[in-house]
Structures are given as C-alpha cells and as structure tokens.
PDB file of C-alpha atoms and ligand atoms in Angstrom:
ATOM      1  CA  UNK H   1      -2.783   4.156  17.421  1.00 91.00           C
ATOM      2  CA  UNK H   2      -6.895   5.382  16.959  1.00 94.00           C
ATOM      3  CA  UNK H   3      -6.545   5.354  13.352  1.00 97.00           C
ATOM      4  CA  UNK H   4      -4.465   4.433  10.081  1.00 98.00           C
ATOM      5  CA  UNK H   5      -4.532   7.095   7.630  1.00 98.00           C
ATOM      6  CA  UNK H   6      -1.234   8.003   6.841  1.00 97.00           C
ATOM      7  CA  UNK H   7       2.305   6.568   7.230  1.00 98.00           C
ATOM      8  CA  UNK H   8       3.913  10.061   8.497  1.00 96.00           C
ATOM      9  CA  UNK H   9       1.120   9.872  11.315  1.00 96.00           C
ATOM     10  CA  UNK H  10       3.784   6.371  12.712  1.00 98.00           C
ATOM     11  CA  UNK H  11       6.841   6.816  14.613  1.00 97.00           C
ATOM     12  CA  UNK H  12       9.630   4.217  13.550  1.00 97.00           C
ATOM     13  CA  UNK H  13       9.178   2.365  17.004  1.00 98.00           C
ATOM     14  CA  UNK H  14       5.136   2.099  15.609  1.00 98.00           C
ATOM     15  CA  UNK H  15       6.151   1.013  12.461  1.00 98.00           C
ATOM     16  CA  UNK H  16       8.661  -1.968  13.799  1.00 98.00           C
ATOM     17  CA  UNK H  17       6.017  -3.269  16.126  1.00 98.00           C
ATOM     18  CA  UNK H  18       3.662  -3.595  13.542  1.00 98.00           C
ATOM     19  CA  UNK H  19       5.778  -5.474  11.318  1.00 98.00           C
ATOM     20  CA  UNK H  20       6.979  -7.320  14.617  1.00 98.00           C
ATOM     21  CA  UNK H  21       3.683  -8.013  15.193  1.00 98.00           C
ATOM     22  CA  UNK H  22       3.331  -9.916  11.928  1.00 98.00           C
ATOM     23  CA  UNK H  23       6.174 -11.972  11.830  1.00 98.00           C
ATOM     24  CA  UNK H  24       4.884 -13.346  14.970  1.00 98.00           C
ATOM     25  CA  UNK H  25       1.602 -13.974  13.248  1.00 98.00           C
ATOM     26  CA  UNK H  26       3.662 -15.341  10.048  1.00 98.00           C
ATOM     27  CA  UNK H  27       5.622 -17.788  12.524  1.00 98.00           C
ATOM     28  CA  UNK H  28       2.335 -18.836  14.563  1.00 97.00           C
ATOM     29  CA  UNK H  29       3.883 -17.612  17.644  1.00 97.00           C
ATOM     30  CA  UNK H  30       0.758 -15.025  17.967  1.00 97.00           C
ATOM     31  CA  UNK H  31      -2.465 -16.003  18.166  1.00 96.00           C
ATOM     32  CA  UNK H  32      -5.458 -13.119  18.457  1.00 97.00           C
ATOM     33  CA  UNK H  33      -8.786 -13.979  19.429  1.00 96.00           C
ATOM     34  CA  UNK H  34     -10.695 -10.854  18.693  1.00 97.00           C
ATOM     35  CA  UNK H  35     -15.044 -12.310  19.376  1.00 96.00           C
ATOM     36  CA  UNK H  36     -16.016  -8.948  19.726  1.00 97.00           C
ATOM     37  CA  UNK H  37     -14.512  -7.011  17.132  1.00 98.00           C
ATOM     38  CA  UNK H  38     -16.601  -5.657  13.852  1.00 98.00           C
ATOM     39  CA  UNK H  39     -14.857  -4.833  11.118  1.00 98.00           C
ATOM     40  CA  UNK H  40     -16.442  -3.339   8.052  1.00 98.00           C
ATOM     41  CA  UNK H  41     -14.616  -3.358   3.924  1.00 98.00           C
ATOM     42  CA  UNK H  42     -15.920  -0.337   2.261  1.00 98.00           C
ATOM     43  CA  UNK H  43     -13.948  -0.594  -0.961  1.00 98.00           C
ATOM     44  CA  UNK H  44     -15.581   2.447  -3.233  1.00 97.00           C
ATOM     45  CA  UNK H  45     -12.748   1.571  -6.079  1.00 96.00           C
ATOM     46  CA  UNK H  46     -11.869  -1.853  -8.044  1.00 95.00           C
ATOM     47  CA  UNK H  47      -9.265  -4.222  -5.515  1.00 97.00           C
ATOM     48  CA  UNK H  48      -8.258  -7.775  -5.729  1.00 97.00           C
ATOM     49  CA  UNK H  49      -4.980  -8.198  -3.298  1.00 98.00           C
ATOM     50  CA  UNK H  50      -5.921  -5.342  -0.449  1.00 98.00           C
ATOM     51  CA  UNK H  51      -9.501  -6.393  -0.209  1.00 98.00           C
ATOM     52  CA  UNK H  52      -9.113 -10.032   0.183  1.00 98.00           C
ATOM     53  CA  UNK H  53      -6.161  -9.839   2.442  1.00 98.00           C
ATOM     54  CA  UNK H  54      -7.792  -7.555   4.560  1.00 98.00           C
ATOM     55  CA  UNK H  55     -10.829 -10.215   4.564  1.00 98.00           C
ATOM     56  CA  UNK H  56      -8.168 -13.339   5.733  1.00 98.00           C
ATOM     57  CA  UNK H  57      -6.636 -11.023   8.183  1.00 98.00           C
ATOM     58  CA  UNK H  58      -9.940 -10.833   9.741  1.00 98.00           C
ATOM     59  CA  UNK H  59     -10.528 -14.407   9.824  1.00 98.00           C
ATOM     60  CA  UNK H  60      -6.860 -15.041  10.815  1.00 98.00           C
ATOM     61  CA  UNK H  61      -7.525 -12.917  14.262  1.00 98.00           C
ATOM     62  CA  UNK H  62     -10.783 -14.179  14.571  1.00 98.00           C
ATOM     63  CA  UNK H  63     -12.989 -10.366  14.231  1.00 98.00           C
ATOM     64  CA  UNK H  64     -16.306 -10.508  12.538  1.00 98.00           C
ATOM     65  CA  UNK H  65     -15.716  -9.388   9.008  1.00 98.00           C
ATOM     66  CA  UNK H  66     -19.051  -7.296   6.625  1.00 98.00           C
ATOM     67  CA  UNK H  67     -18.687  -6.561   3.359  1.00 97.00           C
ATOM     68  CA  UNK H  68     -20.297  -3.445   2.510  1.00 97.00           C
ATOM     69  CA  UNK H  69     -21.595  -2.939  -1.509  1.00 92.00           C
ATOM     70  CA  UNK H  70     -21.817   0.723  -2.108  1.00 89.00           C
ATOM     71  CA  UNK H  71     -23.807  -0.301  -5.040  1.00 88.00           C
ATOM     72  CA  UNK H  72     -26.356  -2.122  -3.472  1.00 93.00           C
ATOM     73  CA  UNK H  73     -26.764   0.269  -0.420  1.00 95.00           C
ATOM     74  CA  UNK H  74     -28.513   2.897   1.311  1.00 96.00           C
ATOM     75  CA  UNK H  75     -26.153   5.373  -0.697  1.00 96.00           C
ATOM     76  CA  UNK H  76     -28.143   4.601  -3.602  1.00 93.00           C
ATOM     77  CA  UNK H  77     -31.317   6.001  -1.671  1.00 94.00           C
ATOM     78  CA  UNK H  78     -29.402   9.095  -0.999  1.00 95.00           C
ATOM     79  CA  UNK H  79     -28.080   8.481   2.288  1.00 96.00           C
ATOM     80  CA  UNK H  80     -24.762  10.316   2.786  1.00 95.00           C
ATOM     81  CA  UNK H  81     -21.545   8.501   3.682  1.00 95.00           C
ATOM     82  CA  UNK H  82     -21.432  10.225   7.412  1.00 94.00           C
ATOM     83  CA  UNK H  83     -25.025   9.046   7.951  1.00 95.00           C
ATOM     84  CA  UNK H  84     -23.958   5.557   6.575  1.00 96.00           C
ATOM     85  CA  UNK H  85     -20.716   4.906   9.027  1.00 96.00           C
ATOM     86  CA  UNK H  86     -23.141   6.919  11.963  1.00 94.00           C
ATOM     87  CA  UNK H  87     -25.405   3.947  11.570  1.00 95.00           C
ATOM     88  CA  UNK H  88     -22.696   1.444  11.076  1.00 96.00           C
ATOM     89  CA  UNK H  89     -21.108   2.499  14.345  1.00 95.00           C
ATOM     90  CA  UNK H  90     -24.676   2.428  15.724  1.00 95.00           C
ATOM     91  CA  UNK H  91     -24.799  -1.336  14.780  1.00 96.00           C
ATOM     92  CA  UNK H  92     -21.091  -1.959  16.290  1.00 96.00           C
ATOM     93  CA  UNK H  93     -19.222  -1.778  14.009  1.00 98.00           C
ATOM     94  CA  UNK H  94     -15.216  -1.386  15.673  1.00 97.00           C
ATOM     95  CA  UNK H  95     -13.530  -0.384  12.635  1.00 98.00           C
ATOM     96  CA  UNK H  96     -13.868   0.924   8.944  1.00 98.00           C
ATOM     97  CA  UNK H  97     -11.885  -0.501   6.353  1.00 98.00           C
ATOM     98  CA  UNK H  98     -12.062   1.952   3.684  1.00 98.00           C
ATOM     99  CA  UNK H  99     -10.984   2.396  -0.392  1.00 98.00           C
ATOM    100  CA  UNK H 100     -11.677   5.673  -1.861  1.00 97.00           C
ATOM    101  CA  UNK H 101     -10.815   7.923  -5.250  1.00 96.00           C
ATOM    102  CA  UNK H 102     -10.787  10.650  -2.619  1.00 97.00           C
ATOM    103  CA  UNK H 103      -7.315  11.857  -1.587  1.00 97.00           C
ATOM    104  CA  UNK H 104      -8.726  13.390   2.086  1.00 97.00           C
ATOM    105  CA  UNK H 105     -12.013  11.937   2.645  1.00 97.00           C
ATOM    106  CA  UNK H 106     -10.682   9.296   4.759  1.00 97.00           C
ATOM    107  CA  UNK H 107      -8.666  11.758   7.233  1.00 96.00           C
ATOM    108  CA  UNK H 108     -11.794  13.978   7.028  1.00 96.00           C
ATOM    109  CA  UNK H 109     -14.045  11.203   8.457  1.00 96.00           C
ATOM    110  CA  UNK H 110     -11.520  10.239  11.222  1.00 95.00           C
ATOM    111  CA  UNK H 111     -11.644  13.729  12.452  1.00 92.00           C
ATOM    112  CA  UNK H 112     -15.122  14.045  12.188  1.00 87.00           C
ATOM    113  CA  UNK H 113     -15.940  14.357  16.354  1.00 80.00           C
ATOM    114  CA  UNK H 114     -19.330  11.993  15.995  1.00 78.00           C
ATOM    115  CA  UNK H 115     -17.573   9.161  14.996  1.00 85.00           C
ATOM    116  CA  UNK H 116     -15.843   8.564  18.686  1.00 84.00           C
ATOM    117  CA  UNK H 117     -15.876   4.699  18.449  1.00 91.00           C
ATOM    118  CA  UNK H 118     -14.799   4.338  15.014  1.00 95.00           C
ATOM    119  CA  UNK H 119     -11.441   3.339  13.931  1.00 97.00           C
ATOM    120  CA  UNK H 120     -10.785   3.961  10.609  1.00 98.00           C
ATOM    121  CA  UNK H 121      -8.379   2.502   7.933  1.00 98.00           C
ATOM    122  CA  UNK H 122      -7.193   3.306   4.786  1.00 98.00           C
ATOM    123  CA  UNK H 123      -6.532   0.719   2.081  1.00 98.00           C
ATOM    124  CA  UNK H 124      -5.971   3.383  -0.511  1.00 98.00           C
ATOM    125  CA  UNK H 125      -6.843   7.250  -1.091  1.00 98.00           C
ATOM    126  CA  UNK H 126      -6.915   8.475  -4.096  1.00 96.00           C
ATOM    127  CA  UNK H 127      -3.254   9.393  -5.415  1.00 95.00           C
ATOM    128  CA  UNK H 128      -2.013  10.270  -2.075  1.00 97.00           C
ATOM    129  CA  UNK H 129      -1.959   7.415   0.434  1.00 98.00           C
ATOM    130  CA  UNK H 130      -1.683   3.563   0.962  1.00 98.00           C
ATOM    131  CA  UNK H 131       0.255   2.915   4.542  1.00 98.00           C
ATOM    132  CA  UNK H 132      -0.964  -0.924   4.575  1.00 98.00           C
ATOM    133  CA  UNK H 133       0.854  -1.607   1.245  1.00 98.00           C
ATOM    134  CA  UNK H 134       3.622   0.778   2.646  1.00 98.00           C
ATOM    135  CA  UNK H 135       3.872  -1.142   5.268  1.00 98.00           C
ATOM    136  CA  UNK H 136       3.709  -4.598   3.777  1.00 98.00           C
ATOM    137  CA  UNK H 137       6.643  -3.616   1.227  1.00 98.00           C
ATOM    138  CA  UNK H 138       8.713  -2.337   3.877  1.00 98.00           C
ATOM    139  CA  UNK H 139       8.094  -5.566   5.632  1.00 98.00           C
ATOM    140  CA  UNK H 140       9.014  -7.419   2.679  1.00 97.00           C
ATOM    141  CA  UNK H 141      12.101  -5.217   2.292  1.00 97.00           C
ATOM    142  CA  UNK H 142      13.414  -6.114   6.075  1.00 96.00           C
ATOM    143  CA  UNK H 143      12.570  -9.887   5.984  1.00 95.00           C
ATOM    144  CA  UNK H 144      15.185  -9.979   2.986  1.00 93.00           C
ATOM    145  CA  UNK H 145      17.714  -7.359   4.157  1.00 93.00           C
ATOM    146  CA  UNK H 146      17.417  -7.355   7.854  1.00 82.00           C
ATOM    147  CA  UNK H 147      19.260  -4.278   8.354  1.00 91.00           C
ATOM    148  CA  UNK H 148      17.915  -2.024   5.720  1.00 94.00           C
ATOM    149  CA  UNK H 149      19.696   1.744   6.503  1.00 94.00           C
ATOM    150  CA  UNK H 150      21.150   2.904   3.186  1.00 94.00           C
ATOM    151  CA  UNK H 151      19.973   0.412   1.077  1.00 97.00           C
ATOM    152  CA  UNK H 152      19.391   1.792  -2.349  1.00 97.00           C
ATOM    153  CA  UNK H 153      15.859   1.640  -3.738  1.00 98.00           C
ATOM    154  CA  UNK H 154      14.617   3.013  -6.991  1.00 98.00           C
ATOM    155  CA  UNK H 155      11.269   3.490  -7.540  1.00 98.00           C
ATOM    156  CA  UNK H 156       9.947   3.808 -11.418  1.00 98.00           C
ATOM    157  CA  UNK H 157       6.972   4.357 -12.961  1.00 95.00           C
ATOM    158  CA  UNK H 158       3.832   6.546 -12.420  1.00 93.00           C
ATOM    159  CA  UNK H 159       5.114   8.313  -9.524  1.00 95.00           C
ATOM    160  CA  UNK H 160       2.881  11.321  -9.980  1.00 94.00           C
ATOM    161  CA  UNK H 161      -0.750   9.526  -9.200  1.00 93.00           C
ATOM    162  CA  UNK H 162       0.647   6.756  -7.151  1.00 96.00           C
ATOM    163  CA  UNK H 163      -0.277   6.530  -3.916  1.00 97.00           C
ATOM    164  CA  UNK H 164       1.659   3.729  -3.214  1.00 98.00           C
ATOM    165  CA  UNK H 165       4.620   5.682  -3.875  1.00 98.00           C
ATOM    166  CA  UNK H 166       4.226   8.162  -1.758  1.00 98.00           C
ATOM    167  CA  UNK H 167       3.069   6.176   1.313  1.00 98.00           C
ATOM    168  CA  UNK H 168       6.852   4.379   0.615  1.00 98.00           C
ATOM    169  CA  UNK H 169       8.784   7.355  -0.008  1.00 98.00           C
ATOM    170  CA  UNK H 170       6.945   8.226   3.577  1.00 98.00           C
ATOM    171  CA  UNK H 171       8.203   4.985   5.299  1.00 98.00           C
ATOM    172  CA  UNK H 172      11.544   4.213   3.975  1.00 98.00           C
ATOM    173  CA  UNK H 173      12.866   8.089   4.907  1.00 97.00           C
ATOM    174  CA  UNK H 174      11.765   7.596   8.125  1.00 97.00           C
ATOM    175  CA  UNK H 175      13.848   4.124   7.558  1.00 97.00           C
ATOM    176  CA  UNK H 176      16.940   5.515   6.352  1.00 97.00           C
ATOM    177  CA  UNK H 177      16.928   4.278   3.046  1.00 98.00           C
ATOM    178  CA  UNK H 178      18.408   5.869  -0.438  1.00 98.00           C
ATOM    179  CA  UNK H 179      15.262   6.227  -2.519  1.00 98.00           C
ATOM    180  CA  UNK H 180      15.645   7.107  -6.608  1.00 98.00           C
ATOM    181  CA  UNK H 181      12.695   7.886  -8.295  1.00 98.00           C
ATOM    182  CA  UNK H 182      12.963   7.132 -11.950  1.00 98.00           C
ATOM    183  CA  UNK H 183       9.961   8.288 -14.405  1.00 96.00           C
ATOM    184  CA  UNK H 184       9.695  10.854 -17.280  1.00 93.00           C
ATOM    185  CA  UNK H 185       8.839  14.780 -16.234  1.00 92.00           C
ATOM    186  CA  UNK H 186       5.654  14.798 -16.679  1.00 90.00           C
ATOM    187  CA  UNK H 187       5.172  12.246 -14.493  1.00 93.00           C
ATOM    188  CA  UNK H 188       7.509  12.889 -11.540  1.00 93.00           C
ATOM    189  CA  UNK H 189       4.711  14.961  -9.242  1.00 92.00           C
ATOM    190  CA  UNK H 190       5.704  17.482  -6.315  1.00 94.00           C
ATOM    191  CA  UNK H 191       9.388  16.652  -5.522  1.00 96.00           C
ATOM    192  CA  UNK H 192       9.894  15.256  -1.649  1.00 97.00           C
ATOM    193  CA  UNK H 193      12.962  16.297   0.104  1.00 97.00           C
ATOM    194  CA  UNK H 194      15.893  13.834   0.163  1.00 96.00           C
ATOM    195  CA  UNK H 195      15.158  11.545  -3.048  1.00 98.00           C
ATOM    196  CA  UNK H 196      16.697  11.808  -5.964  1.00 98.00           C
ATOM    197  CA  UNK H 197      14.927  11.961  -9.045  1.00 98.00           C
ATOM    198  CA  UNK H 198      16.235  10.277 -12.280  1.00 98.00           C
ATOM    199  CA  UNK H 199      15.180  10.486 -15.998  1.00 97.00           C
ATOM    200  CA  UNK H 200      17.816   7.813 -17.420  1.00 97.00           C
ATOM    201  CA  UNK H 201      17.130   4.035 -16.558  1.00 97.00           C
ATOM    202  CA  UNK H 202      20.807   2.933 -16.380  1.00 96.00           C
ATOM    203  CA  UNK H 203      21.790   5.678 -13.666  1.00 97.00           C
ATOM    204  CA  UNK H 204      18.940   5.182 -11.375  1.00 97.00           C
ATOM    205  CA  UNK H 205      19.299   1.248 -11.500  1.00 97.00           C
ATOM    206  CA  UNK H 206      23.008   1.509 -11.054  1.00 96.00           C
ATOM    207  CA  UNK H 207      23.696  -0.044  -7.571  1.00 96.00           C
ATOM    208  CA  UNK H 208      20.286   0.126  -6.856  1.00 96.00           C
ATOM    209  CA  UNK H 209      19.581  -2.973  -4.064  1.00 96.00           C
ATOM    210  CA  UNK H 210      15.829  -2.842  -5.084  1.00 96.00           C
ATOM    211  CA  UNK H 211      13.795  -1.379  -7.847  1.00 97.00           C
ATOM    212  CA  UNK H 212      10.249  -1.126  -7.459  1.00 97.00           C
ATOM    213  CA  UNK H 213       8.037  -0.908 -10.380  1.00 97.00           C
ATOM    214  CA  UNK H 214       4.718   0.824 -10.462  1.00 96.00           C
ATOM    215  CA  UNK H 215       1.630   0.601 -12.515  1.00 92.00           C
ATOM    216  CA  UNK H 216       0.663   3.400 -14.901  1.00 88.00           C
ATOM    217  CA  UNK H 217      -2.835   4.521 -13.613  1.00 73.00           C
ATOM    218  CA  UNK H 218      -4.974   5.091 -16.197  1.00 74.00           C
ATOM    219  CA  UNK H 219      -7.648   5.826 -15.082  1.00 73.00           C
ATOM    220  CA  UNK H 220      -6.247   8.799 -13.192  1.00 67.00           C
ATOM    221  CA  UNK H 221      -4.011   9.951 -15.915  1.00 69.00           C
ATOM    222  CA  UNK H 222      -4.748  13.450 -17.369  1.00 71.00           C
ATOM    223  CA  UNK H 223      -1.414  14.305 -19.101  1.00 75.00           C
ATOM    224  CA  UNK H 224      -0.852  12.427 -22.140  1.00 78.00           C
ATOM    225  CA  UNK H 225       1.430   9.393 -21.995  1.00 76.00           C
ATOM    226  CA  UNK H 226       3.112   8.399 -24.855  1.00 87.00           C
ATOM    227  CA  UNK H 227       3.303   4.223 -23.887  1.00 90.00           C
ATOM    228  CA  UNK H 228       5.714   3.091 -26.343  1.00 93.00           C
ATOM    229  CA  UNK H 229       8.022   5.623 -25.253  1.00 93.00           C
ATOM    230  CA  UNK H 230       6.981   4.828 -21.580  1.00 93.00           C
ATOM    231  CA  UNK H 231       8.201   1.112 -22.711  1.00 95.00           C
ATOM    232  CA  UNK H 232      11.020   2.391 -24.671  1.00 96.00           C
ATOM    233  CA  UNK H 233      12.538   3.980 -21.563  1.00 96.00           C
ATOM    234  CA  UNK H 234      11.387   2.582 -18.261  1.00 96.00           C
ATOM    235  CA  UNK H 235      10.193  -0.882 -18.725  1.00 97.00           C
ATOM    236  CA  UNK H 236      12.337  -3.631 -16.942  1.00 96.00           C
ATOM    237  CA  UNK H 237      13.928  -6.240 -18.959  1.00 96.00           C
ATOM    238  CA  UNK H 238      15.959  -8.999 -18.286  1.00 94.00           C
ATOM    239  CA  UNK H 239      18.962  -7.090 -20.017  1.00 95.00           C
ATOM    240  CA  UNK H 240      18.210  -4.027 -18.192  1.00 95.00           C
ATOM    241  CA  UNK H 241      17.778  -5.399 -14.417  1.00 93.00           C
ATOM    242  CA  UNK H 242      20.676  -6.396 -12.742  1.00 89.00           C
ATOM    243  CA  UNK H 243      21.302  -9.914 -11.981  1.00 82.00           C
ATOM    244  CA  UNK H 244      21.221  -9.392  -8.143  1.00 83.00           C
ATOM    245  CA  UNK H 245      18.248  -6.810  -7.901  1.00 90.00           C
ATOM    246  CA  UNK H 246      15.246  -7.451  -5.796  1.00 94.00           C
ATOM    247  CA  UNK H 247      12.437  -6.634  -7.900  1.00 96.00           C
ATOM    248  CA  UNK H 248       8.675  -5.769  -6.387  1.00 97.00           C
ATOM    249  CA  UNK H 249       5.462  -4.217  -7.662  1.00 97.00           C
ATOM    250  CA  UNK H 250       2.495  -3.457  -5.697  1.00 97.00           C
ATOM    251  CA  UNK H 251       0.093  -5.174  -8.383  1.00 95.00           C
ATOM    252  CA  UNK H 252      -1.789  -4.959 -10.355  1.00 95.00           C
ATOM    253  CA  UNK H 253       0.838  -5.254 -13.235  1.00 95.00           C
ATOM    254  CA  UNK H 254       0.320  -3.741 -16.769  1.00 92.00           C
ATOM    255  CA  UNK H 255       2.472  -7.338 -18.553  1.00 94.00           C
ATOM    256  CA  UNK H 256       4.587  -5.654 -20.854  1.00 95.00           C
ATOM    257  CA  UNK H 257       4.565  -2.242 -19.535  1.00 94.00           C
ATOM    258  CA  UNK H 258       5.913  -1.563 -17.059  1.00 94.00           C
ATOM    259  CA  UNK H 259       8.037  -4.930 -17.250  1.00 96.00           C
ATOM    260  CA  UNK H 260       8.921  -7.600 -19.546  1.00 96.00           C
ATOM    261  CA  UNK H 261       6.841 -11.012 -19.222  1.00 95.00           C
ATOM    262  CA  UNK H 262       9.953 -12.448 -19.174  1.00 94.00           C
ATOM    263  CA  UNK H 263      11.457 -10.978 -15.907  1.00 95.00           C
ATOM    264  CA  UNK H 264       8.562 -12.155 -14.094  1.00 94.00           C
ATOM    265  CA  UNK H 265       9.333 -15.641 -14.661  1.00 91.00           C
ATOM    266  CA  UNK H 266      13.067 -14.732 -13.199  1.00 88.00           C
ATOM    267  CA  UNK H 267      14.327 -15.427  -9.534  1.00 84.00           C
ATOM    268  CA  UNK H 268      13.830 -11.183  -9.251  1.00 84.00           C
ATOM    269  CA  UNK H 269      10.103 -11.474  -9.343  1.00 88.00           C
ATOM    270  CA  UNK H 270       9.768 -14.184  -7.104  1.00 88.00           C
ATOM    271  CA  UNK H 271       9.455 -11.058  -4.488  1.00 93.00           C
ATOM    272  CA  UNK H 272       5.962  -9.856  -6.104  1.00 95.00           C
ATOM    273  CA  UNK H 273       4.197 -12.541  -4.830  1.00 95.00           C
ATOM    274  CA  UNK H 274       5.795 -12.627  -1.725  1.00 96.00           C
ATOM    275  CA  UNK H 275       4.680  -9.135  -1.261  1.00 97.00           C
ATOM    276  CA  UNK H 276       0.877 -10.256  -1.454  1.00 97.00           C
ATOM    277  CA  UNK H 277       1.127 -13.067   0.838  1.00 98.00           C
ATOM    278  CA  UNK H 278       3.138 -10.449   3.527  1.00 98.00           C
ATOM    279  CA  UNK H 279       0.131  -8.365   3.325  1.00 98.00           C
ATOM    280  CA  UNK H 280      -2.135 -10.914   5.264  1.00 98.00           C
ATOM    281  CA  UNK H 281       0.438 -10.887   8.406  1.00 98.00           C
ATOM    282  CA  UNK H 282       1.187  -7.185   7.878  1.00 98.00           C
ATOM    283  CA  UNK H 283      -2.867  -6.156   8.035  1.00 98.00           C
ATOM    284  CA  UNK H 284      -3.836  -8.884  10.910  1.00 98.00           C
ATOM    285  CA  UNK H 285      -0.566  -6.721  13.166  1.00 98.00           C
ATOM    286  CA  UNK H 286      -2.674  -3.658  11.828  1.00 98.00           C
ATOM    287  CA  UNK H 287      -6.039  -4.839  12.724  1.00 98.00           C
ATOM    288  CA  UNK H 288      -4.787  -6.463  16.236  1.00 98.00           C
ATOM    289  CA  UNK H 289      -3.339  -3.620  17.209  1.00 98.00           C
ATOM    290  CA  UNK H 290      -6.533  -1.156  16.945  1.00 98.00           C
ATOM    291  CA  UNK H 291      -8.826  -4.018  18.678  1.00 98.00           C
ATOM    292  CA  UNK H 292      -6.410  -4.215  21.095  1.00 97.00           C
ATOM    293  CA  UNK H 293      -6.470  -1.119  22.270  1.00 95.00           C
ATOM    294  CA  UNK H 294     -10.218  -0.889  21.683  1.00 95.00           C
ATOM    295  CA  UNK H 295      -9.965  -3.750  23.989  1.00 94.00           C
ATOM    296  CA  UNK H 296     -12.271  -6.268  21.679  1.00 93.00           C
TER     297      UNK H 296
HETATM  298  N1   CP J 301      -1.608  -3.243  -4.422  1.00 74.57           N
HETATM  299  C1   CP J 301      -2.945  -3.048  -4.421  1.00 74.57           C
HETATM  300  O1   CP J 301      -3.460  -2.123  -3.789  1.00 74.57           O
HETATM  301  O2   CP J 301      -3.623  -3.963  -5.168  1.00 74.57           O
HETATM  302  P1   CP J 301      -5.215  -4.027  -5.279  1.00 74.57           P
HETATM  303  O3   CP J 301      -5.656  -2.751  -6.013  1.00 74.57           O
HETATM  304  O4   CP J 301      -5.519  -5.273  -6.073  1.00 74.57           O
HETATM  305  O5   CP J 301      -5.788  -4.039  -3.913  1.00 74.57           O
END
C-alpha cells in the first residue's frame, strides 16, 4: 500500500490486516517505533474526532507529528498546494495527512509523478470518500459480530453528500454484508449496485443487525430539506429502534435530528463512542503500515 485514497483501491486480505493490525495495537501486543517517520495533518475543513486521532496515532507509533494551518501559511502568500507538499517533501516529510472539500484533489496529488516520496492519506474528500472512518466502523462492526457475512446494516440519513457513506457501502460489499439505505429521494444520490434503497423507516429497520445514522451536511446541501419532515420520518427514537440494534454514527451528531437525545443515553449508543476510540488503533495500523514499507 503507497497510498490511502479510496477503500475500492484495498483487497479484503488489505483490509483484515489493517484492522488486524489494530487490535494488536488495541491489546498492546504491537509496539511501532517509527524515529524517522514525518507525518504532516493538513485538515483544509472543520474536524474534531479524525484530526486528533490521527494526532494520538502518531504519538502511539512514535512518528514525528506537524500540524499544518492553511490559514497561517505560505498559501496565503499565493503559494500553490503542489508547491506547498513539493517543499514539505523537500523538508522530509513521509506522509500527508490530508482533509479537503475537494472530491478528487487528493487522488490527483497522489498521482502527481513529482511527489515520489510522498504517501498520501485521506481523512475525508469532499462528498465522495473517507476509508479511515470506513475502516474504523467496519472494525467496530467485526469486534462485535466477529463473523460479519450477511449481517444486515441500514444506513439512514444524508446519503447523497456523505462521504462516509460511500467509503462503507465500498467496504462492507467487499465484506459481504446486506446494506439498506434509508433516506428521502432527494437525498438518496447515484444508486450503487447491490443495496437496497428504502423510503419507509419501519421496512428498512426491520431485521436490520445495525443501523447507522448519518449527519445531514449542511453545509453541502443544495436541495432543499424540509427538517421537520426529515425528523418526522427518519430520526431514531427509542420507540422506533429495536431493542437489540447496534446503533453507530460517524459524529458529529445533529441532537435531535437525526436521533432522539434519548437513544443516546441507551445501551444502543454505547457503540458511538466506541467508534471514536477504534479510530486511534484503526489509523496507527494505517500509519504503520505505510512507514513500514517506507521503511521509517
Ligand atoms: N467522523 C468524522 O469525520 O468526524 P470529524 O469531522 O470530527 O473528524
């Protein structure tokens, strides 16, 4: 693996190692000492759980960790972002943790032939890719249910502009799982092959073993959304969410949106959190592994 961009870039084998990888780092069987590794956080949108986890992984395998401030650098003199990571990998920097409102820039860059030595990662493009949360949900997902082939999941909410949608819907076909999506028309997006898309809550959380919730994305919507209706139809209450149903969200949550204060003090929601502290393990396998083969 020379890059992470997108989840349909990993084999199944890749994706089990990873999240091998990080139970072993969850367990403190595996211990990384990476001294000469350089990794660089170039988060060009708002983050709270991606950027800091990404920040303990680094600590956790012992890399040198740089915060870049888009705001307070040499972008703001007019240097262009291929001129910025040029000089970064000019410093030594290993690898390029990067956040961006664009949906390609990312895979753009890793093609980009001067930038040999870089590794880059994505922590979130846009509306069309998030493999590290992907990854961290689906690690989540196993450490409860072990063997995971056709277990039901239904996935509600703003499935249109999320990107962590679509980096799942990427990871648990290649896993085998029954995914629902459940959202209104409007905000369904490009249908994928092999889900099933529902409009009616009660169908699509019928048997369902998990539902994941998304958050509405304002700030990408362009089609008007109607939010009491939104809440009329998908938000999760505790009379509408099974007893038995594992309940996740990527954060951050919209409290009363997309679900019910209430659940979240129920045993269901005790996976959320869970789901944050997985993404520590789940980005130090991630991280490890590139170095690795860097060999630093
Ligand atoms: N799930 C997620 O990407 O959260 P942040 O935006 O807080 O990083």
């Amino acid at each position: 693996m020379k890059h992470l961009i997108n989840i349909k870039d990993l084999s199944m084998d890749e994706i089990n190692q990873i999240c091998a990888r990080a139970l072993d780092f969850e367990k403190g069987i595996r211990k990384s000492n990476h001294l000469n590794g350089h990794i660089v956080n170039m988060f060009f949108e708002p983050s709270t759980r991606t950027k800091i986890s990404f920040e303990m992984a680094i600590n956790k395998i012992n890399a040198h960790k740089y915060d870049f401030c888009a705001s307070n650098s040499s972008l703001n003199k007019g240097e262009d972002l291929y001129d910025t990571i040029n000089n970064l990998s000019a410093i030594g920097i290993n690898i390029v943790v990067l956040r961006h409102s664009d949906n390609d820039l990312i895979s753009n860059l890793a093609n980009e032939k001067y930038f040999q030595d870089i590794s880059f990662v994505n922590a979130g493009s846009g509306t069309s890719s998030h493999p590290t949360q992907a990854l961290l949900d689906y690690y989540t997902i196993k450490k409860q249910f072990l063997n995971t082939q056709d277990k039901i999941i239904t996935i509600v909410g703003d499935i249109k502009h999320s990107r962590v949608a679509k980096s799942n819907i990427e990871l648990l076909k290649k896993a085998k799982m029954k995914i629902r999506c459940l959202t209104s028309e409007n905000l369904m997006g490009e249908k994928v092959e092999g889900v099933e898309y529902y409009t009616d809550l009660k169908s699509a959380f019928e048997g369902a073993d998990i539902v994941m919730a998304l958050r509405i994305q304002k700030e990408r919507l362009q089609e008007h959304v109607d939010i009491n209706e939104y809440i009329h139809n998908f938000q999760i209450t505790k009379e509408n969410l099974p007893y038995a149903t594992f309940l996740m969200h990527p954060g951050p949550i919209n409290k009363d949106i997309e679900i019910q204060s209430e659940v979240l003090k129920t045993q269901n929601a005790r996976t959320i959190l869970n789901q944050a502290k997985n993404g520590v393990f789940v980005r130090m396998a991630v991280l490890d592994t590139l170095l690795a083969s860097m060999g630093v």
